[in-house]
Short mmCIF file of C-alpha atoms and ligand atoms in Angstrom, two decimals:
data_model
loop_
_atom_site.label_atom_id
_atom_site.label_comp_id
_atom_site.label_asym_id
_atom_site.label_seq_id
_atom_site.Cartn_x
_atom_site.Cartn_y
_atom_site.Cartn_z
CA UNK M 1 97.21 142.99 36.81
CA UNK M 2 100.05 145.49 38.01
CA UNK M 3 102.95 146.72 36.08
CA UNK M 4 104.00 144.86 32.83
CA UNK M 5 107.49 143.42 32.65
CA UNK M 6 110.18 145.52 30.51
CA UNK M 7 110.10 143.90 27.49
CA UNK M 8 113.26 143.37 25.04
CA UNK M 9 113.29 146.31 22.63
CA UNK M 10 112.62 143.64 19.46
CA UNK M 11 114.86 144.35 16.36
CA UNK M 12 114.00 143.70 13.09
CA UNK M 13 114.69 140.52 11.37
CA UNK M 14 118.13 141.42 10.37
CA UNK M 15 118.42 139.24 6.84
CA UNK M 16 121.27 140.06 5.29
CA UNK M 17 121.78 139.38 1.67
CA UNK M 18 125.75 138.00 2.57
CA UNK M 19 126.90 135.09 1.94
CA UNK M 20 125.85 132.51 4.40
CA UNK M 21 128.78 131.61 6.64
CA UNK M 22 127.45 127.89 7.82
CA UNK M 23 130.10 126.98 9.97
CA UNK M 24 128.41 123.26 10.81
CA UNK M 25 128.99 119.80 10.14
CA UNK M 26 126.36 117.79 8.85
CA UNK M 27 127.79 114.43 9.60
CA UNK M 28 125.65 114.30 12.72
CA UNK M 29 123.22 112.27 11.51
CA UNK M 30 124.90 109.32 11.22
CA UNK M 31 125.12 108.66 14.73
CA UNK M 32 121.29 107.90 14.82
CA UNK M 33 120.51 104.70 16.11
CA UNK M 34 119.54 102.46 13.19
CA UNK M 35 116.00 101.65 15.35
CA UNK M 36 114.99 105.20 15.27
CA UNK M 37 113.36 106.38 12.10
CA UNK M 38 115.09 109.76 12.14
CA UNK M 39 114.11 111.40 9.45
CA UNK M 40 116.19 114.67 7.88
CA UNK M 41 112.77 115.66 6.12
CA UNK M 42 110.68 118.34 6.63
CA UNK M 43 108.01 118.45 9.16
CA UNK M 44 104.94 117.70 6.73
CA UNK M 45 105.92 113.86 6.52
CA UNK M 46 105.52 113.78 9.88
CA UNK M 47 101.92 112.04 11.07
CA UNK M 48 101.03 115.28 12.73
CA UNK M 49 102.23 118.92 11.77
CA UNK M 50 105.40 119.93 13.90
CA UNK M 51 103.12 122.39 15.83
CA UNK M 52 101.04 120.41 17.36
CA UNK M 53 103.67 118.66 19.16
CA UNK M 54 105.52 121.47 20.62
CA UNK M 55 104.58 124.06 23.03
CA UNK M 56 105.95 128.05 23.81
CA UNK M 57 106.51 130.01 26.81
CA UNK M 58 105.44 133.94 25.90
CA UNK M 59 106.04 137.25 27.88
CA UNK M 60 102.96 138.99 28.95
CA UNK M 61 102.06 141.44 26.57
CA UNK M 62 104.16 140.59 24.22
CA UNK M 63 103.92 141.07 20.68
CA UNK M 64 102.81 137.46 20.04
CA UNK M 65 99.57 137.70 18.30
CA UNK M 66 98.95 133.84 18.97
CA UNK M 67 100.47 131.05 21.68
CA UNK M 68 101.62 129.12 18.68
CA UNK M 69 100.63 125.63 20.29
CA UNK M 70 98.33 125.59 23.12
CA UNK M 71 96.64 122.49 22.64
CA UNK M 72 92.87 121.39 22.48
CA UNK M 73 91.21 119.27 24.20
CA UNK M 74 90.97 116.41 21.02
CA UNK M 75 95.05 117.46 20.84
CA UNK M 76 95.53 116.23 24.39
CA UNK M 77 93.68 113.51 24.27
CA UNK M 78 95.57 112.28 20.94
CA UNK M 79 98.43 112.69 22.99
CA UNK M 80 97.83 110.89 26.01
CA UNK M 81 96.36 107.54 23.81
CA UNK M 82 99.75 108.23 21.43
CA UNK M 83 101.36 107.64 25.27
CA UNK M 84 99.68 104.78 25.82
CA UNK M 85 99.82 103.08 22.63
CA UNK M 86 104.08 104.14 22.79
CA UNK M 87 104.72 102.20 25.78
CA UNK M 88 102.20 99.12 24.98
CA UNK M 89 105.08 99.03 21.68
CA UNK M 90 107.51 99.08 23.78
CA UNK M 91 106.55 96.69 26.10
CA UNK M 92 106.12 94.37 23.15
CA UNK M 93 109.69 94.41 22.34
CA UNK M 94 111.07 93.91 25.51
CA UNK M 95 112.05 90.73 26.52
CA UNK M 96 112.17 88.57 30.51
CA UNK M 97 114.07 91.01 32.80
CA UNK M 98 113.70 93.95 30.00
CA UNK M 99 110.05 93.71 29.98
CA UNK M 100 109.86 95.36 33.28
CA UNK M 101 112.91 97.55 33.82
CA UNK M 102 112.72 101.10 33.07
CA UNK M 103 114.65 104.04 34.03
CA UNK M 104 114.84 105.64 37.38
CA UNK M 105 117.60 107.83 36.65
CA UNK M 106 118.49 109.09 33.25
CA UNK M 107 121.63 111.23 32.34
CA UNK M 108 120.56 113.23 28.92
CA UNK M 109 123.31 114.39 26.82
CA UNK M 110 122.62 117.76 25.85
CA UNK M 111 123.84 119.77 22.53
CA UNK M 112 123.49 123.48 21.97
CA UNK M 113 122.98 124.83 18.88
CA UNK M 114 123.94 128.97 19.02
CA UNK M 115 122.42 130.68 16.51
CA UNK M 116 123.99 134.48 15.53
CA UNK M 117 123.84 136.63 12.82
CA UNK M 118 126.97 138.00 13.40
CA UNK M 119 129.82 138.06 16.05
CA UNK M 120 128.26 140.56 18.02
CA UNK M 121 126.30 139.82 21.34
CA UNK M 122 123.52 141.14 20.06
CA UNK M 123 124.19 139.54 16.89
CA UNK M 124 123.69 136.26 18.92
CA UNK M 125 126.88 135.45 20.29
CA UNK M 126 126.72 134.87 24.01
CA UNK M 127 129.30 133.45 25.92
CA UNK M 128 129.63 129.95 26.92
CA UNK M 129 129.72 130.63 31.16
CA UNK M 130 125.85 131.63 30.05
CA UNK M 131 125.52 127.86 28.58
CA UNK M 132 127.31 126.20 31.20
CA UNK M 133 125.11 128.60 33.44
CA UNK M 134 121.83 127.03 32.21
CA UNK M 135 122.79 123.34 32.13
CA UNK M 136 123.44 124.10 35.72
CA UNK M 137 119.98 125.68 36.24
CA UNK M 138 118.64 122.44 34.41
CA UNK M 139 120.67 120.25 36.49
CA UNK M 140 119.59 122.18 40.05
CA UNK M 141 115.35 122.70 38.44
CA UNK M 142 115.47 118.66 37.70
CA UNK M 143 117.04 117.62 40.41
CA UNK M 144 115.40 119.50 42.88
CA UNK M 145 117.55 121.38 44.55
CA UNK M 146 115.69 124.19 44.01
CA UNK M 147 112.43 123.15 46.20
CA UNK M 148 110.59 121.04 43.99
CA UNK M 149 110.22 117.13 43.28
CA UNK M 150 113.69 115.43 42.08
CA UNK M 151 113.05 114.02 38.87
CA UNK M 152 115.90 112.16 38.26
CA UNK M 153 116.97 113.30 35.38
CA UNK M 154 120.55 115.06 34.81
CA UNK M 155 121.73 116.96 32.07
CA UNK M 156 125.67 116.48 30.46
CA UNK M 157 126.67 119.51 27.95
CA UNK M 158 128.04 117.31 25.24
CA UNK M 159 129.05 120.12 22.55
CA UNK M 160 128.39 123.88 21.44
CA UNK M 161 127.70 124.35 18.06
CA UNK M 162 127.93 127.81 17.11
CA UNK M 163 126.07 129.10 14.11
CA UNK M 164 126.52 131.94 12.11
CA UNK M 165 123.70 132.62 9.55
CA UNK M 166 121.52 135.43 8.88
CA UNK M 167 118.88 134.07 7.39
CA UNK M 168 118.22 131.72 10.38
CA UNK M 169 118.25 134.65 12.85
CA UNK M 170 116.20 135.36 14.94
CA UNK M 171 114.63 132.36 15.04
CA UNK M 172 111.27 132.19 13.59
CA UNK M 173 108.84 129.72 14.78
CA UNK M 174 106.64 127.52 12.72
CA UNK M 175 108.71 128.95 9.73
CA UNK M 176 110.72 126.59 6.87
CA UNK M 177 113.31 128.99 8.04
CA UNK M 178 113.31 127.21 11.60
CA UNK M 179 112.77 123.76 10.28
CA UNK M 180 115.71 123.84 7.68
CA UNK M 181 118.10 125.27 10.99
CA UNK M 182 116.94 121.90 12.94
CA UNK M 183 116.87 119.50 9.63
CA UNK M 184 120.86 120.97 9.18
CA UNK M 185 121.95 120.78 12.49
CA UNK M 186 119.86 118.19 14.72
CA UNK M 187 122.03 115.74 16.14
CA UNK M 188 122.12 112.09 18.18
CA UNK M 189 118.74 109.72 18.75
CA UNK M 190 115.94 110.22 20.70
CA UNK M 191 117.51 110.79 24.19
CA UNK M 192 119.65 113.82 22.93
CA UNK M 193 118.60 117.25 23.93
CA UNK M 194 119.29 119.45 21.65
CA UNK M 195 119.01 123.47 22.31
CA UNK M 196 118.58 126.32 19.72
CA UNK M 197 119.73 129.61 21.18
CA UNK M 198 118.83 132.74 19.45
CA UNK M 199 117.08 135.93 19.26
CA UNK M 200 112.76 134.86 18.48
CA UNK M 201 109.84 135.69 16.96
CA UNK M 202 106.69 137.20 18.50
CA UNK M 203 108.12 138.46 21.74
CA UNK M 204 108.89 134.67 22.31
CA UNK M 205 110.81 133.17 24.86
CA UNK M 206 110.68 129.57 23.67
CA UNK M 207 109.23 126.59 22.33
CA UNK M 208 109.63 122.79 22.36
CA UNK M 209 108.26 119.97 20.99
CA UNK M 210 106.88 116.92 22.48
CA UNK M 211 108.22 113.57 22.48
CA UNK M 212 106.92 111.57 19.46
CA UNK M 213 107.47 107.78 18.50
CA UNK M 214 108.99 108.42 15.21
CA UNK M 215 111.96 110.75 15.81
CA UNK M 216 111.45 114.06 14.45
CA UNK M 217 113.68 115.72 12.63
CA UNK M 218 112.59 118.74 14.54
CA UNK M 219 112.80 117.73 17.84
CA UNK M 220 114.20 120.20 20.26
CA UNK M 221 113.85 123.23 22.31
CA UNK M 222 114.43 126.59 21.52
CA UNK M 223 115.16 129.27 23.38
CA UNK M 224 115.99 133.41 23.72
CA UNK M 225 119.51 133.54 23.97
CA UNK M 226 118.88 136.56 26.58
CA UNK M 227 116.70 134.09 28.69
CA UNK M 228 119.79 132.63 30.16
CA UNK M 229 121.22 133.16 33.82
CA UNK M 230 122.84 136.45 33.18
CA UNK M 231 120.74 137.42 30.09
CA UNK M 232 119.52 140.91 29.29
CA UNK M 233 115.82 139.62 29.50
CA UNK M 234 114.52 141.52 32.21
CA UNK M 235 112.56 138.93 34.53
CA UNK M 236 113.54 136.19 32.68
CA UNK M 237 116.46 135.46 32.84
CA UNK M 238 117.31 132.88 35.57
CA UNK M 239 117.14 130.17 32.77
CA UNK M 240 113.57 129.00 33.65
CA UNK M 241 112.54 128.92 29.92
CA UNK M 242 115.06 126.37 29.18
CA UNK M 243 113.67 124.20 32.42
CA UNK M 244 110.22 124.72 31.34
CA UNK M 245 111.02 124.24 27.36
CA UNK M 246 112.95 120.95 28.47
CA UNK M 247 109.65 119.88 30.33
CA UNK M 248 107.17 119.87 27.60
CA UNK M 249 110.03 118.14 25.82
CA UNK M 250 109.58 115.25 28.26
CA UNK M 251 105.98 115.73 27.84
CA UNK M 252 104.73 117.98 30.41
CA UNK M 253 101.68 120.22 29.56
CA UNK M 254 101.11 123.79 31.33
CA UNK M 255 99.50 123.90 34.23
CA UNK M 256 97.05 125.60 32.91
CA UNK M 257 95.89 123.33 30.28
CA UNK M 258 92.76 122.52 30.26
CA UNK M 259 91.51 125.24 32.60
CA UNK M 260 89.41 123.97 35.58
CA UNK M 261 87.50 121.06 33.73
CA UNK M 262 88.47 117.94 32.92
CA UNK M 263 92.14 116.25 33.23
CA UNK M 264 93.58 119.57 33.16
CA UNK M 265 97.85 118.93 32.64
CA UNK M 266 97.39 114.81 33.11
CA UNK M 267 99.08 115.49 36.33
CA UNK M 268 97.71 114.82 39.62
CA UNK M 269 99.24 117.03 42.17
CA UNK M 270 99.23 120.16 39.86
CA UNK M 271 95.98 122.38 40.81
CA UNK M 272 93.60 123.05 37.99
CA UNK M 273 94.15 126.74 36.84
CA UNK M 274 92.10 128.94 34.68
CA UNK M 275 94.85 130.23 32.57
CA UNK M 276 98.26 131.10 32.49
CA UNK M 277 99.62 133.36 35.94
CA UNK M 278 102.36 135.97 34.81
CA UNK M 279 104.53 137.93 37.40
CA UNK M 280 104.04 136.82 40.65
CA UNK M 281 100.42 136.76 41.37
CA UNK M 282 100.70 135.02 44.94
CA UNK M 283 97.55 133.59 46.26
CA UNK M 284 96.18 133.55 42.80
CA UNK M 285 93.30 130.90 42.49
CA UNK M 286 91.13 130.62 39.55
CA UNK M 287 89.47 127.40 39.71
CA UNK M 288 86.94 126.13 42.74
CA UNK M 289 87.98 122.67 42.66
CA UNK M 290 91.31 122.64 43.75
CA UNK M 291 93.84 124.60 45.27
CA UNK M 292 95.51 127.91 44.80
CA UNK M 293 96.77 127.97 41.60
CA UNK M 294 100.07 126.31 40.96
CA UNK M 295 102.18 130.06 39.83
CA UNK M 296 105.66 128.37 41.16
CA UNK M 297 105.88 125.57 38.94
CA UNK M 298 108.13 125.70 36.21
CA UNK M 299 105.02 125.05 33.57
CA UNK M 300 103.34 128.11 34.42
CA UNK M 301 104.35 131.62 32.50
CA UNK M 302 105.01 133.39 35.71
CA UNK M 303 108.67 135.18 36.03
CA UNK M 304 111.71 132.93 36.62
CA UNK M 305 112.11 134.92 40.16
CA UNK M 306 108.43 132.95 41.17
CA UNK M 307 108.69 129.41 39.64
CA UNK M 308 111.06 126.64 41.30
CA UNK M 309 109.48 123.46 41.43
CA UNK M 310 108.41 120.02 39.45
CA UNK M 311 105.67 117.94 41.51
CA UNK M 312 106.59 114.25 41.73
CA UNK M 313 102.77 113.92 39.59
CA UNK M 314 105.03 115.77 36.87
CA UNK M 315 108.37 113.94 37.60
CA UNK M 316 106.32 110.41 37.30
CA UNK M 317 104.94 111.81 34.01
CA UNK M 318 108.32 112.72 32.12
CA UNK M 319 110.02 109.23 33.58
CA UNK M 320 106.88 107.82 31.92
CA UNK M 321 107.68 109.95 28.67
CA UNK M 322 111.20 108.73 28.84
CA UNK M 323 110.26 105.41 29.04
CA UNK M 324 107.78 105.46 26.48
CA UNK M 325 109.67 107.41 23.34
CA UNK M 326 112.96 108.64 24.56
CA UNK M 327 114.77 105.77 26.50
CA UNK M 328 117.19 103.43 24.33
ZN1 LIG G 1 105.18 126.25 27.48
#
């Protein structure tokens, strides 16, 4: 299917056996709501493991020898009942006026975890115009103003944490390595975003996890550092992974879950697809049922240059989400 991207020339995991330099704070979980059963443990007290609740974005042939967490069928289903059994609990404890209100608009404070191995750019340390960069591409994706659905959701850069530790670097996902990074440096309730920047494993551009009612104390998105607007990664680098990490963490699926058969992505006015589009493949249509296949939205895999739009189906999905697990 034509040329392949350039891919990143992928460095070894640089471990170093130096001293850790943590420069953190760890006080940040006390500003979890008391409601919210945050917990600092690892993953495996959570109901489910932390994989199946999160979701990558992966260059085309890329060294990824899996999609860590494309989900099955009985996986999506779980979800979607999980959905419906969050907002039944929340309608519970909402009294009068509260029972029905729910939020239209929501402003999500947003903290950014950069992860380096050293001072170097390469070691990690981009500049903060690149971070103020993406909340702006998050802010434009969301809000429409690039051609899709508005959303309304916003995004407000609270903080930028940076990072320096070797052993944390790149990022590896799925690894006790990745979950001790977000167990250390995961902060605010539910409705914070928080973003891990670094270099990734397996050719990766990112991963997320879904929303879940007990808050997770690996909750997030990650993302290449080099994905950013003005990053080195050829292609990608218009900050599209961070738009389309940030919608599976407000519950979105790929449009190409599913395939052709069933519910597909949960969303309505998404056409089924056959399987992920990469590049540009205009006119692309793998499924009979619907229409051509959906290669601009922001939950395909195709490059940043050829995605630009939410469909109100998705934006009524994540307000849903928010409602249902995220909202105060
Ligand atoms: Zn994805």
């Amino acid at each position: 299917m034509g040329p392949r991207p350039n891919l990143l020339t992928r460095r070894t995991a640089g471990v170093a056996s130096t001293t850790l330099a943590l420069l953190l704070s760890t006080a940040a979980v006390g500003v979890v709501p008391a409601a919210s059963a945050f917990s600092a443990a690892p993953a495996e007290v959570c109901a489910e493991p932390a994989d199946v609740h999160s979701d990558a974005r992966v260059r085309p042939g890329g060294g990824a020898k899996h999609e860590p967490n494309e989900l099955t069928l009985a996986e999506t289903r779980e979800r979607e009942a999980d959905m419906a059994a969050a907002l039944r609990e929340r309608a519970r404890f909402r009294t009068g006026a509260g029972a029905t209100v729910t939020a239209t608009a929501v402003t999500i404070p947003v903290v950014v975890h950069v992860i380096q191995e050293n001072s170097t750019r390469t070691g990690g340390n981009i500049p903060d115009s690149m971070i103020n960069s993406q909340i702006n591409v998050l802010n434009q994706s969301f809000g429409g103003a690039t051609g899709g659905a508005a959303t309304g959701f916003s995004f407000q850069l609270q903080s930028i944490n940076r990072v320096t530790n070797p052993s944390w670097y790149p990022i590896v996902q799925g690894s006790s390595a990745e979950r001790s990074m977000k167990s250390s440096l995961r902060t605010g309730g539910k409705n914070t975003l928080n973003i891990y920047l670094g270099e990734l494993s397996d050719d990766l551009l990112g991963w997320a996890t879904f929303p879940t009612r007990r808050l997770s104390s690996t909750d997030g998105v990650v993302v290449l550092n080099e994905s950013l607007p003005g990053g080195t990664a050829t292609n990608y680098n218009q900050g599209d992974t961070g738009t389309h990490e940030v919608g599976h963490w407000l519950n979105l699926y790929h449009t190409f879950q599913g395939g052709c058969s069933g519910s597909g992505d949960s969303v309505s006015d998404t056409a089924a697809e056959a399987s992920p589009a990469f590049e540009c493949p205009t006119g692309r249509d793998t499924c009979t049922a619907s229409g051509v296949d959906p290669i601009t939205n922001f939950m395909d895999y195709s490059y940043d240059s050829c995605m630009y739009q939410f469909t109100p189906g998705q934006a009524s999905r994540m307000l849903t989400a928010w409602n249902a697990y995220r909202a105060a």
